[in-house]
């Protein structure tokens, strides 16, 4: 455990050192993220106003609280799991996957630490936390932050489920379109909608709507935890199957 923790700590250090060399690009990227977050906030405000305050049965505080929770959860998740999206397809075709499979650290740790997203996604964490504190009363803060944390683990599991098939069918690149889907689909809560098609289209971000239901007392936090356990169980099972059936890039 200490050995794996040391690897993760060094991956974080290398992440910051790498991006410090390109600090101008990092600054532009961060400004772009802040602009994107502002656009999302304006979109939610306009949509909520246009609905006459009847936004899928949510109040204004709940809608913006959902936005804050979604930002916080996605910021935590993508800070850790973004390397899976970026590198998995390339790792298969460049032969890096073969190298990872032969190394002592856990394979999942290899995938995650290949590329972190802390530099990219800290605005999500800061802004999301601030919105939660501003929109929810003090007594709901612990539950709101816990729900966002559990939702972030669900997103990590979903990302793994979506990206792991690239190990078996490396012609598909998870990088293409997946980020755009998450950024656009997490804008509004749909937990109280009865539209099956809306739920289906938003399957990758339902965890944020469910987290809001936990905060508002309509669902138990233990149900959200069970969903997280279920998603991760499926992801780890799929990882085991795909790694066992993986054909070496050199063969």
mmCIF file of N, CA, C and O in Angstrom, residues 75-148:
data_model
loop_
_atom_site.group_PDB
_atom_site.id
_atom_site.type_symbol
_atom_site.label_atom_id
_atom_site.label_comp_id
_atom_site.label_asym_id
_atom_site.label_seq_id
_atom_site.Cartn_x
_atom_site.Cartn_y
_atom_site.Cartn_z
ATOM 1 N N UNK A 75 -15.071 17.567 -11.131
ATOM 2 C CA UNK A 75 -13.694 18.029 -10.931
ATOM 3 C C UNK A 75 -12.855 16.988 -10.216
ATOM 4 O O UNK A 75 -11.709 16.715 -10.605
ATOM 5 N N UNK A 76 -13.424 16.382 -9.172
ATOM 6 C CA UNK A 76 -12.712 15.326 -8.448
ATOM 7 C C UNK A 76 -12.483 14.120 -9.354
ATOM 8 O O UNK A 76 -11.373 13.566 -9.438
ATOM 9 N N UNK A 77 -13.546 13.700 -10.045
ATOM 10 C CA UNK A 77 -13.457 12.504 -10.880
ATOM 11 C C UNK A 77 -12.453 12.680 -12.012
ATOM 12 O O UNK A 77 -11.569 11.835 -12.210
ATOM 13 N N UNK A 78 -12.578 13.777 -12.751
ATOM 14 C CA UNK A 78 -11.721 13.957 -13.918
ATOM 15 C C UNK A 78 -10.274 14.262 -13.536
ATOM 16 O O UNK A 78 -9.359 14.000 -14.322
ATOM 17 N N UNK A 79 -10.051 14.799 -12.341
ATOM 18 C CA UNK A 79 -8.677 15.009 -11.885
ATOM 19 C C UNK A 79 -7.937 13.690 -11.773
ATOM 20 O O UNK A 79 -6.718 13.618 -11.960
ATOM 21 N N UNK A 80 -8.674 12.616 -11.471
ATOM 22 C CA UNK A 80 -8.054 11.314 -11.260
ATOM 23 C C UNK A 80 -8.166 10.390 -12.468
ATOM 24 O O UNK A 80 -7.262 9.591 -12.727
ATOM 25 N N UNK A 81 -9.257 10.475 -13.205
ATOM 26 C CA UNK A 81 -9.563 9.454 -14.207
ATOM 27 C C UNK A 81 -9.331 9.925 -15.634
ATOM 28 O O UNK A 81 -9.477 9.150 -16.581
ATOM 29 N N UNK A 82 -8.929 11.186 -15.814
ATOM 30 C CA UNK A 82 -8.818 11.731 -17.160
ATOM 31 C C UNK A 82 -7.765 11.002 -17.994
ATOM 32 O O UNK A 82 -7.872 10.922 -19.213
ATOM 33 N N UNK A 83 -6.745 10.438 -17.315
ATOM 34 C CA UNK A 83 -5.715 9.715 -18.050
ATOM 35 C C UNK A 83 -6.249 8.509 -18.793
ATOM 36 O O UNK A 83 -5.717 8.123 -19.832
ATOM 37 N N UNK A 84 -7.308 7.904 -18.265
ATOM 38 C CA UNK A 84 -7.923 6.765 -18.944
ATOM 39 C C UNK A 84 -8.479 7.197 -20.287
ATOM 40 O O UNK A 84 -8.320 6.514 -21.304
ATOM 41 N N UNK A 85 -9.122 8.358 -20.305
ATOM 42 C CA UNK A 85 -9.715 8.867 -21.543
ATOM 43 C C UNK A 85 -8.637 9.231 -22.551
ATOM 44 O O UNK A 85 -8.748 8.936 -23.739
ATOM 45 N N UNK A 86 -7.576 9.845 -22.065
ATOM 46 C CA UNK A 86 -6.548 10.388 -22.964
ATOM 47 C C UNK A 86 -5.653 9.294 -23.541
ATOM 48 O O UNK A 86 -5.329 9.296 -24.729
ATOM 49 N N UNK A 87 -5.236 8.351 -22.700
ATOM 50 C CA UNK A 87 -4.114 7.487 -23.085
ATOM 51 C C UNK A 87 -4.474 6.073 -23.467
ATOM 52 O O UNK A 87 -3.644 5.376 -24.062
ATOM 53 N N UNK A 88 -5.667 5.591 -23.157
ATOM 54 C CA UNK A 88 -5.928 4.163 -23.268
ATOM 55 C C UNK A 88 -5.817 3.654 -24.707
ATOM 56 O O UNK A 88 -5.162 2.647 -24.973
ATOM 57 N N UNK A 89 -6.449 4.353 -25.639
ATOM 58 C CA UNK A 89 -6.381 3.923 -27.034
ATOM 59 C C UNK A 89 -4.949 4.006 -27.570
ATOM 60 O O UNK A 89 -4.464 3.077 -28.218
ATOM 61 N N UNK A 90 -4.263 5.108 -27.267
ATOM 62 C CA UNK A 90 -2.885 5.261 -27.735
ATOM 63 C C UNK A 90 -1.973 4.224 -27.099
ATOM 64 O O UNK A 90 -1.026 3.737 -27.742
ATOM 65 N N UNK A 91 -2.254 3.886 -25.836
ATOM 66 C CA UNK A 91 -1.420 2.893 -25.158
ATOM 67 C C UNK A 91 -1.490 1.544 -25.849
ATOM 68 O O UNK A 91 -0.490 0.832 -25.957
ATOM 69 N N UNK A 92 -2.669 1.188 -26.349
ATOM 70 C CA UNK A 92 -2.828 -0.090 -27.039
ATOM 71 C C UNK A 92 -2.003 -0.106 -28.314
ATOM 72 O O UNK A 92 -1.272 -1.064 -28.592
ATOM 73 N N UNK A 93 -2.104 0.956 -29.105
ATOM 74 C CA UNK A 93 -1.455 0.970 -30.414
ATOM 75 C C UNK A 93 0.039 1.262 -30.341
ATOM 76 O O UNK A 93 0.788 0.903 -31.244
ATOM 77 N N UNK A 94 0.482 1.909 -29.273
ATOM 78 C CA UNK A 94 1.911 2.199 -29.127
ATOM 79 C C UNK A 94 2.655 1.117 -28.362
ATOM 80 O O UNK A 94 3.874 1.194 -28.215
ATOM 81 N N UNK A 95 1.918 0.130 -27.865
ATOM 82 C CA UNK A 95 2.560 -0.947 -27.123
ATOM 83 C C UNK A 95 2.775 -0.654 -25.655
ATOM 84 O O UNK A 95 3.364 -1.475 -24.942
ATOM 85 N N UNK A 96 2.318 0.505 -25.168
ATOM 86 C CA UNK A 96 2.498 0.834 -23.759
ATOM 87 C C UNK A 96 1.680 -0.081 -22.856
ATOM 88 O O UNK A 96 2.039 -0.299 -21.700
ATOM 89 N N UNK A 97 0.562 -0.568 -23.386
ATOM 90 C CA UNK A 97 -0.272 -1.440 -22.577
ATOM 91 C C UNK A 97 0.491 -2.720 -22.218
ATOM 92 O O UNK A 97 0.383 -3.228 -21.102
ATOM 93 N N UNK A 98 1.262 -3.230 -23.163
ATOM 94 C CA UNK A 98 2.091 -4.400 -22.881
ATOM 95 C C UNK A 98 3.058 -4.107 -21.735
ATOM 96 O O UNK A 98 3.265 -4.940 -20.842
ATOM 97 N N UNK A 99 3.637 -2.921 -21.765
ATOM 98 C CA UNK A 99 4.580 -2.518 -20.712
ATOM 99 C C UNK A 99 3.880 -2.425 -19.361
ATOM 100 O O UNK A 99 4.393 -2.894 -18.342
ATOM 101 N N UNK A 100 2.682 -1.824 -19.347
ATOM 102 C CA UNK A 100 1.937 -1.692 -18.090
ATOM 103 C C UNK A 100 1.615 -3.047 -17.489
ATOM 104 O O UNK A 100 1.668 -3.236 -16.281
ATOM 105 N N UNK A 101 1.252 -3.998 -18.345
ATOM 106 C CA UNK A 101 0.846 -5.321 -17.852
ATOM 107 C C UNK A 101 1.999 -6.071 -17.197
ATOM 108 O O UNK A 101 1.778 -6.983 -16.400
ATOM 109 N N UNK A 102 3.243 -5.704 -17.537
ATOM 110 C CA UNK A 102 4.414 -6.406 -17.014
ATOM 111 C C UNK A 102 5.017 -5.731 -15.804
ATOM 112 O O UNK A 102 5.991 -6.235 -15.236
ATOM 113 N N UNK A 103 4.483 -4.576 -15.378
ATOM 114 C CA UNK A 103 5.069 -3.817 -14.286
ATOM 115 C C UNK A 103 4.425 -4.174 -12.951
ATOM 116 O O UNK A 103 3.261 -4.581 -12.891
ATOM 117 N N UNK A 104 5.182 -3.987 -11.860
ATOM 118 C CA UNK A 104 4.679 -4.345 -10.536
ATOM 119 C C UNK A 104 3.412 -3.594 -10.088
ATOM 120 O O UNK A 104 2.539 -4.226 -9.506
ATOM 121 N N UNK A 105 3.294 -2.276 -10.324
ATOM 122 C CA UNK A 105 2.084 -1.593 -9.836
ATOM 123 C C UNK A 105 0.813 -2.157 -10.460
ATOM 124 O O UNK A 105 0.827 -2.717 -11.549
ATOM 125 N N UNK A 106 -0.288 -1.996 -9.738
ATOM 126 C CA UNK A 106 -1.567 -2.457 -10.247
ATOM 127 C C UNK A 106 -1.862 -1.826 -11.596
ATOM 128 O O UNK A 106 -1.560 -0.651 -11.824
ATOM 129 N N UNK A 107 -2.484 -2.608 -12.482
ATOM 130 C CA UNK A 107 -2.760 -2.114 -13.830
ATOM 131 C C UNK A 107 -3.660 -0.883 -13.801
ATOM 132 O O UNK A 107 -3.448 0.079 -14.537
ATOM 133 N N UNK A 108 -4.673 -0.897 -12.937
ATOM 134 C CA UNK A 108 -5.564 0.255 -12.827
ATOM 135 C C UNK A 108 -4.799 1.500 -12.388
ATOM 136 O O UNK A 108 -5.046 2.595 -12.892
ATOM 137 N N UNK A 109 -3.847 1.323 -11.476
ATOM 138 C CA UNK A 109 -3.019 2.456 -11.028
ATOM 139 C C UNK A 109 -2.175 2.981 -12.171
ATOM 140 O O UNK A 109 -1.970 4.192 -12.309
ATOM 141 N N UNK A 110 -1.687 2.094 -13.016
ATOM 142 C CA UNK A 110 -0.910 2.514 -14.188
ATOM 143 C C UNK A 110 -1.747 3.400 -15.117
ATOM 144 O O UNK A 110 -1.292 4.425 -15.605
ATOM 145 N N UNK A 111 -2.986 2.965 -15.382
ATOM 146 C CA UNK A 111 -3.848 3.730 -16.285
ATOM 147 C C UNK A 111 -4.126 5.120 -15.719
ATOM 148 O O UNK A 111 -4.064 6.125 -16.426
ATOM 149 N N UNK A 112 -4.416 5.168 -14.427
ATOM 150 C CA UNK A 112 -4.805 6.435 -13.816
ATOM 151 C C UNK A 112 -3.626 7.403 -13.734
ATOM 152 O O UNK A 112 -3.756 8.584 -14.052
ATOM 153 N N UNK A 113 -2.455 6.919 -13.310
ATOM 154 C CA UNK A 113 -1.322 7.809 -13.075
ATOM 155 C C UNK A 113 -0.567 8.191 -14.351
ATOM 156 O O UNK A 113 0.341 9.015 -14.296
ATOM 157 N N UNK A 114 -0.917 7.584 -15.464
ATOM 158 C CA UNK A 114 -0.258 7.957 -16.722
ATOM 159 C C UNK A 114 -0.485 9.435 -17.031
ATOM 160 O O UNK A 114 0.386 10.115 -17.579
ATOM 161 N N UNK A 115 -1.653 9.941 -16.706
ATOM 162 C CA UNK A 115 -1.974 11.356 -16.926
ATOM 163 C C UNK A 115 -3.047 11.761 -15.922
ATOM 164 O O UNK A 115 -4.120 11.157 -15.874
ATOM 165 N N UNK A 116 -2.769 12.768 -15.109
ATOM 166 C CA UNK A 116 -3.744 13.300 -14.162
ATOM 167 C C UNK A 116 -4.330 14.591 -14.717
ATOM 168 O O UNK A 116 -3.809 15.172 -15.669
ATOM 169 N N UNK A 117 -5.415 15.051 -14.105
ATOM 170 C CA UNK A 117 -6.077 16.256 -14.599
ATOM 171 C C UNK A 117 -6.247 17.336 -13.546
ATOM 172 O O UNK A 117 -7.129 18.189 -13.659
ATOM 173 N N UNK A 118 -5.409 17.307 -12.505
ATOM 174 C CA UNK A 118 -5.563 18.259 -11.398
ATOM 175 C C UNK A 118 -5.447 19.690 -11.887
ATOM 176 O O UNK A 118 -6.255 20.564 -11.526
ATOM 177 N N UNK A 119 -4.442 19.966 -12.713
ATOM 178 C CA UNK A 119 -4.230 21.318 -13.236
ATOM 179 C C UNK A 119 -5.442 21.775 -14.038
ATOM 180 O O UNK A 119 -5.843 22.938 -13.977
ATOM 181 N N UNK A 120 -6.045 20.884 -14.772
ATOM 182 C CA UNK A 120 -7.157 21.248 -15.655
ATOM 183 C C UNK A 120 -8.452 21.475 -14.902
ATOM 184 O O UNK A 120 -9.256 22.341 -15.263
ATOM 185 N N UNK A 121 -8.685 20.675 -13.853
ATOM 186 C CA UNK A 121 -10.028 20.631 -13.274
ATOM 187 C C UNK A 121 -10.158 21.261 -11.889
ATOM 188 O O UNK A 121 -11.226 21.179 -11.284
ATOM 189 N N UNK A 122 -9.097 21.914 -11.391
ATOM 190 C CA UNK A 122 -9.265 22.550 -10.081
ATOM 191 C C UNK A 122 -10.302 23.669 -10.096
ATOM 192 O O UNK A 122 -10.969 23.894 -9.075
ATOM 193 N N UNK A 123 -10.530 24.372 -11.217
ATOM 194 C CA UNK A 123 -11.631 25.361 -11.202
ATOM 195 C C UNK A 123 -12.989 24.730 -10.921
ATOM 196 O O UNK A 123 -13.822 25.330 -10.235
ATOM 197 N N UNK A 124 -13.226 23.529 -11.443
ATOM 198 C CA UNK A 124 -14.480 22.844 -11.159
ATOM 199 C C UNK A 124 -14.645 22.628 -9.656
ATOM 200 O O UNK A 124 -15.730 22.841 -9.099
ATOM 201 N N UNK A 125 -13.558 22.200 -8.994
ATOM 202 C CA UNK A 125 -13.623 21.902 -7.565
ATOM 203 C C UNK A 125 -13.858 23.172 -6.753
ATOM 204 O O UNK A 125 -14.709 23.195 -5.846
ATOM 205 N N UNK A 126 -13.137 24.238 -7.074
ATOM 206 C CA UNK A 126 -13.261 25.493 -6.318
ATOM 207 C C UNK A 126 -14.641 26.105 -6.516
ATOM 208 O O UNK A 126 -15.339 26.454 -5.549
ATOM 209 N N UNK A 127 -15.048 26.258 -7.775
ATOM 210 C CA UNK A 127 -16.343 26.878 -8.071
ATOM 211 C C UNK A 127 -17.483 26.016 -7.550
ATOM 212 O O UNK A 127 -18.442 26.523 -6.944
ATOM 213 N N UNK A 128 -17.406 24.704 -7.745
ATOM 214 C CA UNK A 128 -18.457 23.809 -7.281
ATOM 215 C C UNK A 128 -18.625 23.865 -5.777
ATOM 216 O O UNK A 128 -19.762 23.917 -5.265
ATOM 217 N N UNK A 129 -17.520 23.867 -5.038
ATOM 218 C CA UNK A 129 -17.599 23.953 -3.577
ATOM 219 C C UNK A 129 -18.221 25.276 -3.141
ATOM 220 O O UNK A 129 -19.053 25.306 -2.218
ATOM 221 N N UNK A 130 -17.828 26.360 -3.812
ATOM 222 C CA UNK A 130 -18.382 27.667 -3.460
ATOM 223 C C UNK A 130 -19.890 27.734 -3.695
ATOM 224 O O UNK A 130 -20.638 28.297 -2.872
ATOM 225 N N UNK A 131 -20.344 27.162 -4.796
ATOM 226 C CA UNK A 131 -21.785 27.178 -5.099
ATOM 227 C C UNK A 131 -22.561 26.365 -4.066
ATOM 228 O O UNK A 131 -23.637 26.772 -3.622
ATOM 229 N N UNK A 132 -22.029 25.214 -3.680
ATOM 230 C CA UNK A 132 -22.685 24.384 -2.665
ATOM 231 C C UNK A 132 -22.839 25.154 -1.359
ATOM 232 O O UNK A 132 -23.907 25.165 -0.736
ATOM 233 N N UNK A 133 -21.766 25.801 -0.933
ATOM 234 C CA UNK A 133 -21.801 26.571 0.318
ATOM 235 C C UNK A 133 -22.799 27.717 0.227
ATOM 236 O O UNK A 133 -23.504 28.032 1.201
ATOM 237 N N UNK A 134 -22.893 28.325 -0.934
ATOM 238 C CA UNK A 134 -23.765 29.489 -1.100
ATOM 239 C C UNK A 134 -25.234 29.094 -1.229
ATOM 240 O O UNK A 134 -26.116 29.794 -0.728
ATOM 241 N N UNK A 135 -25.510 27.973 -1.897
ATOM 242 C CA UNK A 135 -26.884 27.615 -2.233
ATOM 243 C C UNK A 135 -27.584 26.763 -1.174
ATOM 244 O O UNK A 135 -28.805 26.809 -1.052
ATOM 245 N N UNK A 136 -26.831 25.961 -0.432
ATOM 246 C CA UNK A 136 -27.447 25.078 0.547
ATOM 247 C C UNK A 136 -27.233 25.607 1.962
ATOM 248 O O UNK A 136 -26.183 26.193 2.255
ATOM 249 N N UNK A 137 -28.189 25.388 2.871
ATOM 250 C CA UNK A 137 -28.014 25.796 4.264
ATOM 251 C C UNK A 137 -26.885 25.021 4.931
ATOM 252 O O UNK A 137 -26.511 23.932 4.487
ATOM 253 N N UNK A 138 -26.397 25.579 6.021
ATOM 254 C CA UNK A 138 -25.221 25.038 6.695
ATOM 255 C C UNK A 138 -25.386 23.569 7.066
ATOM 256 O O UNK A 138 -24.457 22.762 6.908
ATOM 257 N N UNK A 139 -26.572 23.190 7.549
ATOM 258 C CA UNK A 139 -26.758 21.812 8.028
ATOM 259 C C UNK A 139 -26.743 20.785 6.897
ATOM 260 O O UNK A 139 -26.612 19.581 7.154
ATOM 261 N N UNK A 140 -26.851 21.232 5.637
ATOM 262 C CA UNK A 140 -26.803 20.318 4.497
ATOM 263 C C UNK A 140 -25.409 20.222 3.876
ATOM 264 O O UNK A 140 -25.200 19.391 2.976
ATOM 265 N N UNK A 141 -24.482 21.027 4.327
ATOM 266 C CA UNK A 141 -23.146 21.012 3.732
ATOM 267 C C UNK A 141 -22.473 19.641 3.811
ATOM 268 O O UNK A 141 -21.966 19.153 2.789
ATOM 269 N N UNK A 142 -22.427 18.974 4.986
ATOM 270 C CA UNK A 142 -21.765 17.656 5.025
ATOM 271 C C UNK A 142 -22.384 16.660 4.055
ATOM 272 O O UNK A 142 -21.667 15.937 3.348
ATOM 273 N N UNK A 143 -23.718 16.616 4.001
ATOM 274 C CA UNK A 143 -24.397 15.681 3.098
ATOM 275 C C UNK A 143 -24.146 16.048 1.643
ATOM 276 O O UNK A 143 -23.960 15.164 0.792
ATOM 277 N N UNK A 144 -24.124 17.356 1.339
ATOM 278 C CA UNK A 144 -23.903 17.801 -0.037
ATOM 279 C C UNK A 144 -22.505 17.416 -0.517
ATOM 280 O O UNK A 144 -22.329 16.902 -1.631
ATOM 281 N N UNK A 145 -21.502 17.646 0.324
ATOM 282 C CA UNK A 145 -20.129 17.307 -0.074
ATOM 283 C C UNK A 145 -19.932 15.789 -0.147
ATOM 284 O O UNK A 145 -19.241 15.297 -1.039
ATOM 285 N N UNK A 146 -20.546 15.053 0.773
ATOM 286 C CA UNK A 146 -20.447 13.596 0.730
ATOM 287 C C UNK A 146 -21.126 13.050 -0.521
ATOM 288 O O UNK A 146 -20.590 12.151 -1.186
ATOM 289 N N UNK A 147 -22.292 13.587 -0.867
ATOM 290 C CA UNK A 147 -23.005 13.142 -2.069
ATOM 291 C C UNK A 147 -22.185 13.423 -3.320
ATOM 292 O O UNK A 147 -22.125 12.592 -4.236
ATOM 293 N N UNK A 148 -21.552 14.599 -3.369
ATOM 294 C CA UNK A 148 -20.715 14.940 -4.520
ATOM 295 C C UNK A 148 -19.524 13.996 -4.623
ATOM 296 O O UNK A 148 -19.139 13.572 -5.724
#
